[in-house]
Amino acid sequence: MLKKQPEIRDTVHNFIAFDPSEQKVIDSQPFQRLRNIHQLALSYLVYPGASHRRFEHSLGVMELVGRIYDTVTRLDKLTDEIRDVVPQKDSLEDQVSRSLLRLAALCHDLGHLPFSHAAEDELLPEGYDHERMTYEILRCEEMRALWRLMPHKPDPEDIAKIALGPRKLEKLGGDLTFSPWEAILAEMLVGDSFGADRIDYLLRDSIHTGVAYGRFDHHRLIQTLRILPAATTEAGGEQNEAKREPQLGVERGGIESAEGLWLARYFMFSQVYFHPTRLIYDLHLKDFLAAWLEGGQFPVEVNGHLALTDAEVTSAMRSAAKDPGAPGNDSARRILERDHFRVVYQRRPEDSSFEVNAIYRAAEEAFGGKNVRYGGSPKRGDADFPVLDRDGSSIPAISLSSVLANLPVSRDEYVFAPAEQREEIEQWIETERKQIIESAYEAQAAEEDMETDQEGEGT
Amino acid sequence: MNRLAQEAVLISLTRRLRERGSWAGETHVQKAAYLVRELLNVPLDFTFILYKHGPFSFELRDELGSMQSDRLLTREAQPPPYGPRLETTTRGEELEERFERTMQKYGPRLDWIADRIANCRVLELERLATAIWVTRQHGEDASVQTRAEALHELKPHVPVEVATEAVQEVDFLIADAREQLNA
């Protein structure tokens, strides 16, 4: 009798099934550690329900990416233009690709530091980030032993390529060459448009925070995904679509669900991920960690990394908050007593990021580095994917959808200060703002002129 | 080059491409930035990887996005089936003017590249940029055939004979660029 395939109940996907190779990864120490890494860092201080962990997110991503793979490689979904890019159904390459993709999904967050992204900047040595740590863990002895036990004996370099994708590998300086099929596999997992990582975190975070904006019809979206030749981009461009590299897109009937995903992303970014109170808690946490960690940085050797989770950091914060002489006492106390800094300046519609930063630097100089902090969202990406039109051509989504063409691109940026100094600093910024900005531009131009003069004409 | 100066160079590059009739979508600006850096040593600080349509930089994509967020560039949506074009803004051109000396230094190099590629389509740019990529990987001493085969291997949709033409054109561009730098 065949052994029953194990399953796990899940908040978002109901049941998640996995095979023996995947179970080996799930049972490993690096994966089990994710049970103690909050998905949304200290967001639970703003949204009490946001106490879910990277563990269930990683399982959800594996489930979703398997569904995406099975949909886009279905024979009725493949057109002649891209058929030769996709391995033949049920071939060894097909099986290996699907297995690699699901393993990569399980492993894509293994390198996260305590409290996820919250404290990553400045707390790792030069050249390290959580993606680099993921890469190191995939190649550590414990994981190598697992890969060797699996039927396809996956190469950790191949898993890393898919788990991190080209954007992260660009930062790591790893293998910077992606074949069209590798690029598609990475897109299914970590792509900006339809990556399973993004689909799962939007849905999961939405449910746990209670912010309904993050929900969208992901079932319909996945059903309409296709591997398509890249869309025509220019008037007079070559019409032979077969020569264009493929990417993940949607059928015309799926464009509304794709719009739903992009709107969900927009709302979740401003309402949850870059909520100003969450941002300032992240900054207090970073200050605490810089004071508490040995040498002010996280360990980067694999065992040291795996030994630290949110549990150890929370325990240390609780101790430090009670002891005025402990390193990081002020930051720990601010987090635990909810005495966080307040917003003294919020980016205005007419501001650029450079100008907000100039205001922050000037306030920092005037009121002291300990009393002023800056926090902001990254810029928002553009919806850049093809749509399969009813006549069989690939069209850029942005030319079909006014929703996607008009998604706001502005960033959220803030300057923070202690509550007791809020009024004073707000007034000072209001008075000095114009002069600060003009001086900052002049200083940058002068610095560049000096550099140009020093370099001379020959470069 | 500081970040603002780099943004000014990208604005200037986009403007020069548009003035010469380029579609100036993101792919055109990506490839132009790669070529001007590789051929003419304009110190644009972006890492390029071999990805869609040849050398591509996510850092540059993010920078172009930030510049739109800061209203230094704007994206003009086009009717189906075409992709969006990038256009400079008044605010962007004001930034370009603030870096007058930087523009005096690099402007002629931006003109040089814009003159040569403004009329190229995305697929031509992909071939040229990838031919430079393989030339950097294999060295300028590697034969045209070796580099053309490498290009074909990386981009199977580019036939070897088309790849050969691209490598030959790149050899010509490299020589021409050296003359420009020494002028």
XYZ file of C-alpha atoms in Angstrom:
642
model
C 0.000 0.000 0.000
C 1.275 3.482 -0.852
C 2.188 5.617 2.133
C -0.090 8.641 2.551
C 1.537 11.934 1.540
C 1.965 14.113 4.635
C 0.065 17.422 4.815
C 0.056 20.467 7.066
C -2.981 22.633 7.767
C -2.443 26.250 6.765
C -4.283 29.529 7.397
C -4.129 30.598 3.754
C -4.006 27.450 1.635
C -5.938 25.001 3.893
C -3.638 22.015 3.256
C -0.023 21.921 2.135
C 1.307 18.540 1.026
C 4.984 17.687 0.763
C 7.167 14.810 -0.393
C 9.976 13.014 1.505
C 12.731 15.287 0.109
C 10.803 18.375 1.154
C 10.152 16.823 4.557
C 13.905 16.494 5.085
C 14.276 20.240 4.577
C 11.256 21.029 6.768
C 12.708 18.923 9.578
C 16.165 20.501 9.318
C 17.444 22.862 11.990
C 17.723 25.876 9.635
C 14.085 25.500 8.561
C 12.722 24.838 12.059
C 14.465 28.034 13.193
C 11.970 29.965 11.048
C 9.288 29.093 13.632
C 10.944 31.788 15.745
C 11.346 34.521 13.155
C 8.348 36.859 12.910
C 7.265 37.459 9.327
C 6.596 41.149 9.968
C 9.170 41.950 12.637
C 7.686 44.239 15.310
C 4.523 44.962 13.311
C 2.600 43.076 16.002
C 3.058 46.202 18.140
C 0.872 48.044 15.604
C -1.265 45.137 14.341
C -1.621 42.659 17.227
C -2.493 39.781 14.913
C 0.758 40.073 12.969
C 2.530 37.430 15.005
C 2.899 34.857 12.206
C 6.303 33.442 11.320
C 8.552 32.825 8.327
C 7.963 29.081 8.853
C 4.379 29.018 7.577
C 5.119 31.615 4.892
C 7.867 29.405 3.452
C 5.505 26.421 3.357
C 2.882 28.579 1.656
C 5.346 29.751 -0.972
C 6.252 26.132 -1.736
C 2.577 25.283 -2.177
C 1.882 28.260 -4.429
C 4.954 27.906 -6.600
C 4.066 24.266 -7.270
C 0.602 25.380 -8.423
C 2.093 28.081 -10.623
C 4.538 25.604 -12.178
C 1.801 23.061 -12.847
C -0.382 25.707 -14.493
C 2.132 27.387 -16.764
C 3.683 24.126 -17.987
C 0.335 22.566 -18.914
C 0.362 21.561 -22.585
C -2.723 23.654 -23.381
C -0.961 26.726 -21.956
C 2.127 26.473 -24.145
C 2.275 28.283 -27.455
C 4.704 27.417 -30.241
C 6.803 30.524 -29.560
C 7.889 29.361 -26.116
C 7.478 25.571 -26.313
C 11.200 24.951 -26.788
C 12.056 26.906 -23.618
C 9.930 24.640 -21.390
C 11.056 21.048 -20.637
C 8.865 18.327 -22.079
C 6.069 17.348 -19.676
C 7.018 14.448 -17.363
C 10.584 14.374 -18.697
C 13.406 14.120 -16.179
C 14.181 17.817 -16.661
C 10.552 18.667 -15.957
C 10.559 16.649 -12.727
C 13.902 18.046 -11.621
C 12.809 21.623 -12.384
C 9.608 21.271 -10.354
C 11.449 19.681 -7.447
C 14.203 22.339 -7.489
C 11.608 25.092 -7.583
C 9.684 23.793 -4.566
C 12.903 23.214 -2.600
C 14.055 26.726 -3.489
C 10.698 28.036 -2.250
C 11.129 26.277 1.080
C 14.635 27.654 1.454
C 14.263 31.200 0.144
C 14.044 32.801 3.626
C 16.493 30.608 5.574
C 18.977 33.437 5.956
C 16.662 35.884 7.671
C 18.045 37.553 10.766
C 15.993 37.862 13.951
C 12.929 40.022 13.260
C 13.285 39.535 9.527
C 14.309 42.592 7.543
C 13.912 44.974 10.447
C 17.480 45.228 11.588
C 19.510 44.076 8.621
C 21.197 47.288 7.479
C 24.386 48.140 9.313
C 24.212 45.057 11.546
C 26.111 42.765 9.199
C 29.652 43.082 7.865
C 30.164 44.640 4.438
C 28.925 42.358 1.671
C 26.503 40.407 3.875
C 22.711 40.482 3.932
C 20.024 37.874 4.566
C 20.249 36.640 0.961
C 23.953 36.018 1.375
C 23.178 34.127 4.602
C 20.589 32.034 2.720
C 23.282 31.238 0.174
C 25.719 30.219 2.936
C 23.134 28.001 4.665
C 22.219 26.214 1.431
C 25.896 25.267 1.108
C 26.517 24.353 4.780
C 27.364 20.772 5.733
C 23.971 20.003 7.319
C 22.126 21.010 4.148
C 24.651 19.389 1.808
C 24.023 16.102 3.626
C 20.308 16.505 2.874
C 20.836 17.309 -0.790
C 22.931 14.142 -1.162
C 20.090 12.002 0.230
C 17.555 13.255 -2.321
C 16.743 11.324 -5.509
C 17.819 14.160 -7.874
C 20.758 15.216 -5.672
C 20.158 18.929 -6.263
C 23.122 21.258 -6.508
C 22.814 23.986 -3.835
C 24.076 26.512 -6.387
C 21.044 25.738 -8.576
C 18.677 26.063 -5.620
C 20.307 29.372 -4.679
C 19.924 30.700 -8.195
C 16.158 30.139 -8.121
C 15.644 30.966 -4.430
C 17.427 34.295 -4.651
C 16.707 35.205 -8.256
C 18.665 37.592 -10.455
C 17.961 40.727 -8.413
C 19.599 39.300 -5.282
C 22.371 37.503 -7.116
C 23.286 40.801 -8.737
C 24.024 42.055 -5.211
C 25.934 38.911 -4.247
C 28.054 38.815 -7.361
C 27.202 35.117 -7.846
C 26.597 33.347 -11.167
C 25.215 36.275 -13.109
C 24.067 34.321 -16.156
C 20.458 33.129 -16.346
C 19.172 30.906 -19.138
C 15.634 31.745 -20.306
C 14.248 28.746 -18.369
C 16.184 29.604 -15.195
C 14.901 33.163 -15.472
C 11.319 31.868 -15.712
C 11.752 29.541 -12.712
C 13.138 32.402 -10.628
C 10.240 34.606 -11.759
C 7.735 31.998 -10.568
C 9.266 32.187 -7.108
C 10.642 35.670 -6.512
C 9.514 37.658 -9.570
C 8.300 41.220 -9.073
C 5.039 40.588 -10.895
C 3.769 37.117 -10.045
C 6.306 35.541 -7.702
C 4.796 33.016 -5.272
C 6.711 34.750 -2.478
C 4.806 37.982 -3.059
C 1.428 36.297 -3.555
C 1.770 34.391 -0.300
C 3.044 37.246 1.841
C 0.342 39.652 0.664
C -2.430 37.156 1.403
C -0.942 35.893 4.655
C -0.005 39.311 6.017
C -3.426 40.641 5.099
C -5.194 37.884 7.020
C -2.966 38.215 10.081
C -2.960 42.013 10.277
C -6.668 42.285 9.571
C -5.928 44.709 6.736
C -8.316 43.502 4.056
C -6.662 45.511 1.265
C -4.109 42.740 0.769
C -6.580 40.183 -0.549
C -7.105 39.495 -4.216
C -8.311 36.617 -6.382
C -5.110 34.595 -6.439
C -6.886 31.450 -7.657
C -8.011 33.231 -10.816
C -4.622 34.888 -11.185
C -2.734 31.586 -11.084
C -5.198 29.964 -13.471
C -4.503 32.658 -16.065
C -0.706 32.793 -15.761
C 1.250 31.990 -18.898
C 4.808 31.919 -20.116
C 4.704 34.483 -22.928
C 7.120 36.059 -25.368
C 8.095 39.486 -24.034
C 5.684 42.142 -25.267
C 6.414 44.464 -28.177
C 7.866 47.582 -26.618
C 8.339 50.077 -29.405
C 6.624 51.343 -32.519
C 8.346 49.860 -35.548
C 9.880 47.104 -33.418
C 10.470 43.682 -34.880
C 7.233 41.809 -35.147
C 8.698 38.323 -34.967
C 7.594 37.558 -31.444
C 9.256 34.142 -31.556
C 12.626 35.867 -31.298
C 11.762 37.601 -28.067
C 12.710 36.184 -24.691
C 9.845 34.710 -22.678
C 8.599 35.947 -19.335
C 5.706 35.284 -16.978
C 2.495 37.053 -17.968
C -1.279 36.601 -17.886
C -4.064 35.851 -20.282
C -6.307 38.793 -21.093
C -8.961 37.356 -18.802
C -6.594 37.535 -15.845
C -5.694 41.201 -16.030
C -8.228 42.237 -13.373
C -6.807 39.749 -10.892
C -3.301 41.007 -11.733
C -4.523 44.545 -11.069
C -5.863 43.221 -7.755
C -2.412 41.951 -6.821
C -0.711 45.255 -7.662
C -3.321 47.267 -5.782
C -2.959 44.924 -2.806
C 0.774 45.517 -2.901
C 0.336 49.270 -3.024
C -2.083 49.317 -0.077
C -0.110 46.855 2.038
C 3.085 48.836 1.539
C 1.592 52.062 2.801
C -0.767 50.575 5.419
C 1.422 47.833 6.885
C 5.012 47.360 5.704
C 5.974 51.035 5.854
C 3.513 52.264 8.441
C 5.440 55.045 10.258
C 5.068 53.474 13.706
C 6.366 50.150 12.398
C 9.299 51.990 10.797
C 10.304 53.709 14.021
C 10.045 50.465 15.999
C 12.413 48.908 13.479
C 14.840 51.770 14.055
C 14.653 51.433 17.853
C 15.253 47.700 17.428
C 18.261 48.379 15.239
C 19.665 50.736 17.880
C 19.130 48.104 20.551
C 20.843 45.398 18.522
C 23.793 47.639 17.656
C 24.352 48.142 21.371
C 23.611 44.577 22.482
C 25.360 42.458 19.832
C 29.022 41.678 20.271
C 30.895 44.183 18.124
C 27.553 45.689 17.113
C 26.971 43.078 14.406
C 25.285 39.724 13.904
C 27.521 36.668 13.551
C 27.847 35.512 9.951
C 29.188 32.007 10.410
C 26.288 29.621 9.890
C 26.042 28.116 13.386
C 26.195 31.513 15.040
C 23.493 32.776 12.693
C 21.220 29.796 13.363
C 21.562 30.188 17.137
C 19.890 33.603 17.154
C 16.135 34.072 16.777
C 13.493 36.578 17.855
C 13.211 34.639 21.141
C 16.801 35.405 22.201
C 16.528 39.037 21.124
C 13.188 39.563 22.913
C 14.556 38.053 26.083
C 17.622 40.327 25.919
C 15.418 43.380 25.291
C 13.297 42.603 28.338
C 16.393 42.386 30.529
C 17.979 45.523 29.079
C 14.783 47.553 29.482
C 14.850 46.976 33.250
C 18.516 47.851 33.732
C 19.474 51.512 33.079
C 23.140 50.497 32.812
C 22.587 47.765 30.204
C 23.684 48.288 26.602
C 20.661 49.309 24.533
C 18.564 50.168 27.613
C 16.972 53.285 26.092
C 15.956 51.597 22.825
C 14.666 48.465 24.581
C 12.655 50.570 27.003
C 11.169 52.646 24.159
C 9.994 49.467 22.419
C 8.593 47.714 25.473
C 7.022 50.810 27.019
C 5.740 52.041 23.642
C 7.599 55.325 24.119
C 8.635 55.436 20.464
C 9.773 58.523 18.548
C 7.094 60.490 16.712
C 6.902 61.803 13.139
C 8.263 65.364 12.866
C 8.377 65.511 9.067
C 6.583 63.515 6.401
C 7.599 63.651 2.748
C 5.470 66.187 0.885
C 4.203 65.761 -2.666
C 6.737 68.303 -3.952
C 9.719 66.676 -2.185
C 12.316 64.360 -3.648
C 13.993 61.676 -1.610
C 17.228 63.661 -1.670
C 15.419 66.642 -0.151
C 13.846 64.614 2.680
C 17.279 63.192 3.437
C 18.770 66.689 3.465
C 16.152 67.763 6.025
C 16.905 64.708 8.141
C 20.670 65.346 8.054
C 20.220 68.991 8.971
C 17.891 68.139 11.877
C 20.335 65.492 13.040
C 23.108 68.077 13.079
C 21.003 70.645 14.886
C 19.410 68.392 17.509
C 21.930 65.556 17.914
C 22.205 62.157 16.273
C 20.444 60.372 19.115
C 17.350 62.521 18.779
C 16.555 62.279 15.090
C 15.863 59.259 12.903
C 14.917 58.728 9.247
C 12.741 55.920 7.902
C 11.199 55.307 4.508
C 9.810 52.847 2.014
C 11.749 51.796 -1.060
C 10.467 53.018 -4.394
C 7.542 51.034 -5.746
C 8.097 48.830 -8.790
C 6.333 49.146 -12.098
C 3.952 46.492 -13.372
C 6.091 45.146 -16.180
C 4.588 41.969 -17.609
C 3.032 40.840 -20.879
C -0.630 40.057 -21.451
C -1.735 37.424 -23.954
C -4.287 39.242 -26.078
C -7.184 37.423 -27.728
C -5.411 37.541 -31.109
C -2.417 35.666 -29.669
C -0.061 38.651 -29.394
C 1.820 39.739 -26.278
C 1.010 43.261 -25.100
C 2.597 45.221 -22.231
C 0.108 45.206 -19.346
C 0.645 48.876 -18.730
C -0.684 49.788 -22.179
C -3.896 47.838 -21.513
C -4.585 48.782 -17.928
C -5.042 52.349 -16.749
C -5.047 50.992 -13.193
C -1.497 49.678 -13.599
C -0.370 52.737 -15.569
C -1.491 55.065 -12.798
C -0.313 53.289 -9.668
C 1.316 55.913 -7.412
C 5.109 55.774 -7.529
C 5.924 58.183 -4.706
C 7.761 56.880 -1.646
C 6.714 57.245 1.993
C 9.484 58.921 3.997
C 9.588 60.260 7.536
C 11.826 62.042 10.027
C 11.251 61.034 13.650
C 12.158 62.567 17.033
C 11.306 61.999 20.723
C 7.743 62.973 21.674
C 8.981 65.687 24.046
C 10.888 67.457 21.228
C 8.308 66.962 18.531
C 6.885 70.482 18.456
C 10.260 72.219 18.615
C 11.754 70.191 15.756
C 8.646 70.450 13.591
C 8.754 74.246 13.852
C 12.472 74.371 13.162
C 12.082 72.271 10.011
C 9.223 74.450 8.799
C 11.349 77.583 9.183
C 14.588 76.203 7.739
C 13.290 73.797 5.077
C 13.871 75.878 1.934
C 17.369 76.950 2.920
C 18.351 73.401 3.929
C 17.313 72.008 0.554
C 19.061 74.675 -1.522
C 22.285 74.340 0.491
C 22.225 70.555 0.060
C 21.980 70.847 -3.737
C 24.804 73.381 -3.829
C 27.016 71.145 -1.687
C 26.438 68.125 -3.956
C 27.224 70.110 -7.098
C 30.380 71.576 -5.520
C 31.538 68.118 -4.397
C 31.024 66.754 -7.888
C 32.812 69.705 -9.512
C 35.807 69.117 -7.272
C 35.870 65.432 -8.180
C 35.598 66.259 -11.882
C 38.503 68.724 -11.578
C 40.663 66.173 -9.769
C 40.027 63.457 -12.333
C 40.915 65.732 -15.205
C 39.757 64.905 -18.673
C 41.149 61.395 -19.118
C 39.103 58.736 -17.337
C 30.339 60.378 -9.180
C 27.818 61.181 -6.454
C 24.258 59.968 -6.741
C 22.717 63.248 -7.854
C 25.356 63.665 -10.558
C 24.642 60.120 -11.723
C 20.942 60.935 -11.910
C 21.794 64.028 -13.937
C 23.795 61.870 -16.377
C 20.856 59.449 -16.753
C 18.475 62.339 -17.402
C 20.867 63.727 -19.973
C 21.239 60.333 -21.624
C 17.454 59.876 -21.833
C 17.015 63.378 -23.234
C 19.706 62.837 -25.896
C 18.167 59.507 -26.914
C 14.726 61.079 -27.249
C 16.107 64.038 -29.237
C 17.516 61.574 -31.775
C 14.270 59.694 -32.162
C 14.835 56.745 -29.819
C 11.768 55.120 -28.339
C 13.604 55.490 -24.998
C 11.804 52.788 -23.085
C 13.485 51.334 -20.020
C 15.302 48.696 -22.085
C 16.783 51.369 -24.381
C 18.059 53.378 -21.411
C 19.394 50.232 -19.721
C 21.400 49.230 -22.785
C 22.574 52.789 -23.483
C 23.825 53.079 -19.892
C 25.636 49.747 -20.170
C 27.245 50.697 -23.492
C 28.326 54.166 -22.402
C 29.915 52.706 -19.313
C 31.648 49.824 -21.064
C 32.754 51.679 -24.178
C 33.362 55.204 -22.914
C 34.183 54.789 -19.219
C 31.345 56.954 -17.949
C 31.472 55.888 -14.278
C 27.877 54.774 -13.747
C 27.851 52.720 -10.567
C 25.501 49.841 -11.405
C 26.050 46.075 -11.430
C 24.838 44.421 -14.625
C 23.917 40.756 -14.945
C 23.129 38.793 -18.071
C 19.360 38.574 -17.911
C 16.455 39.592 -20.095
C 17.501 41.239 -23.345
C 21.157 40.925 -22.411
C 23.035 42.893 -19.751
C 20.525 44.268 -17.289
C 20.833 46.039 -13.949
C 18.220 45.817 -11.223
C 20.045 48.647 -9.447
C 19.549 50.822 -12.516
C 15.886 49.737 -12.723
C 15.444 50.841 -9.100
C 17.239 54.103 -9.802
C 15.012 54.877 -12.788
C 12.010 54.073 -10.574
C 13.273 56.389 -7.826
C 13.809 59.116 -10.383
C 10.177 58.771 -11.456
C 9.121 58.908 -7.832
C 11.174 62.113 -7.506
C 9.621 63.430 -10.754
C 13.000 63.701 -12.485
C 11.747 61.378 -15.208
C 8.241 60.464 -16.199
C 6.867 57.366 -17.816
C 4.545 57.900 -20.763
C 2.116 55.003 -21.217
C 1.544 54.190 -24.892
C -1.507 52.712 -26.573
C -1.503 48.922 -27.095
C 0.590 47.096 -28.117
C 3.531 49.305 -27.128
C 5.465 49.654 -23.893
C 5.969 52.934 -22.016
C 8.587 55.559 -22.932
C 10.710 57.556 -20.523
C 10.666 61.340 -20.789
C 12.620 63.983 -18.920
C 10.809 66.602 -16.826
C 11.473 70.270 -16.140
C 12.627 69.286 -12.670
C 14.994 66.719 -14.197
C 16.451 69.240 -16.616
C 17.000 71.662 -13.715
C 19.032 68.971 -12.001
C 21.037 68.460 -15.188
C 21.822 72.214 -15.197
C 23.088 72.082 -11.628
C 25.823 69.661 -12.775
C 27.146 71.768 -15.612
C 30.794 70.682 -15.283
C 29.846 66.996 -15.139
C 27.857 67.486 -18.327
C 30.769 69.267 -19.990
C 32.890 66.224 -19.275
C 30.495 63.448 -20.164
C 28.092 65.171 -22.557
C 30.159 64.420 -25.709
C 30.300 60.731 -24.728
C 26.531 60.653 -24.228
C 26.131 62.282 -27.638
C 28.431 59.668 -29.161
C 26.396 56.742 -27.849
C 23.043 58.399 -28.593
C 24.144 59.061 -32.192
C 24.965 55.396 -32.660
C 22.086 53.627 -30.952
C 19.101 55.983 -30.990
C 17.701 54.200 -34.017
C 18.360 50.683 -32.719
C 15.407 48.515 -31.752
C 15.346 46.491 -28.547
C 16.485 43.311 -30.289
C 19.449 45.077 -31.908
C 20.413 46.588 -28.576
C 20.166 43.167 -26.954
C 22.547 41.714 -29.520
C 25.057 44.561 -29.278
C 25.088 44.689 -25.495
C 25.377 40.916 -25.200
C 28.211 40.946 -27.759
C 30.061 43.394 -25.515
C 29.314 41.160 -22.534
C 30.875 38.121 -24.238
C 33.797 40.240 -25.457
C 34.459 41.267 -21.848
C 34.166 37.624 -20.758
C 36.363 36.106 -23.472
C 38.684 39.062 -24.093
C 39.058 41.183 -27.215
C 41.659 38.749 -28.529
C 39.110 35.914 -28.766
C 38.051 35.236 -32.352
C 34.809 36.600 -33.736
C 33.588 33.020 -34.169
C 34.286 32.094 -30.536
C 32.437 35.130 -29.268
C 29.543 34.702 -31.714
C 29.074 31.102 -30.595
C 29.180 32.203 -26.960
C 26.527 34.832 -27.686
C 24.344 32.246 -29.426
C 24.738 29.889 -26.483
C 23.629 32.590 -24.052
C 20.828 33.836 -26.290
C 19.649 30.844 -28.355
C 17.099 33.003 -30.206
C 20.006 34.905 -31.812
C 21.276 32.785 -34.750
C 25.062 32.378 -35.050
C 25.261 34.422 -38.264
C 23.399 37.333 -36.610
C 25.602 36.952 -33.533
C 28.669 37.137 -35.788
C 27.497 40.440 -37.253
C 26.866 41.771 -33.753
C 30.376 40.849 -32.582
C 31.917 42.459 -35.670
C 29.923 45.607 -35.070
C 31.034 45.655 -31.459
C 34.695 45.393 -32.490
C 34.143 48.424 -34.683
C 32.380 50.304 -31.874
C 35.179 49.518 -29.406
C 37.792 50.906 -31.821
C 35.665 53.942 -32.576
C 35.063 54.572 -28.857
C 38.805 54.497 -28.190
C 39.311 57.167 -30.811
C 36.578 59.234 -29.190
C 38.251 58.919 -25.775
C 41.647 59.874 -27.194
C 40.309 62.790 -29.217
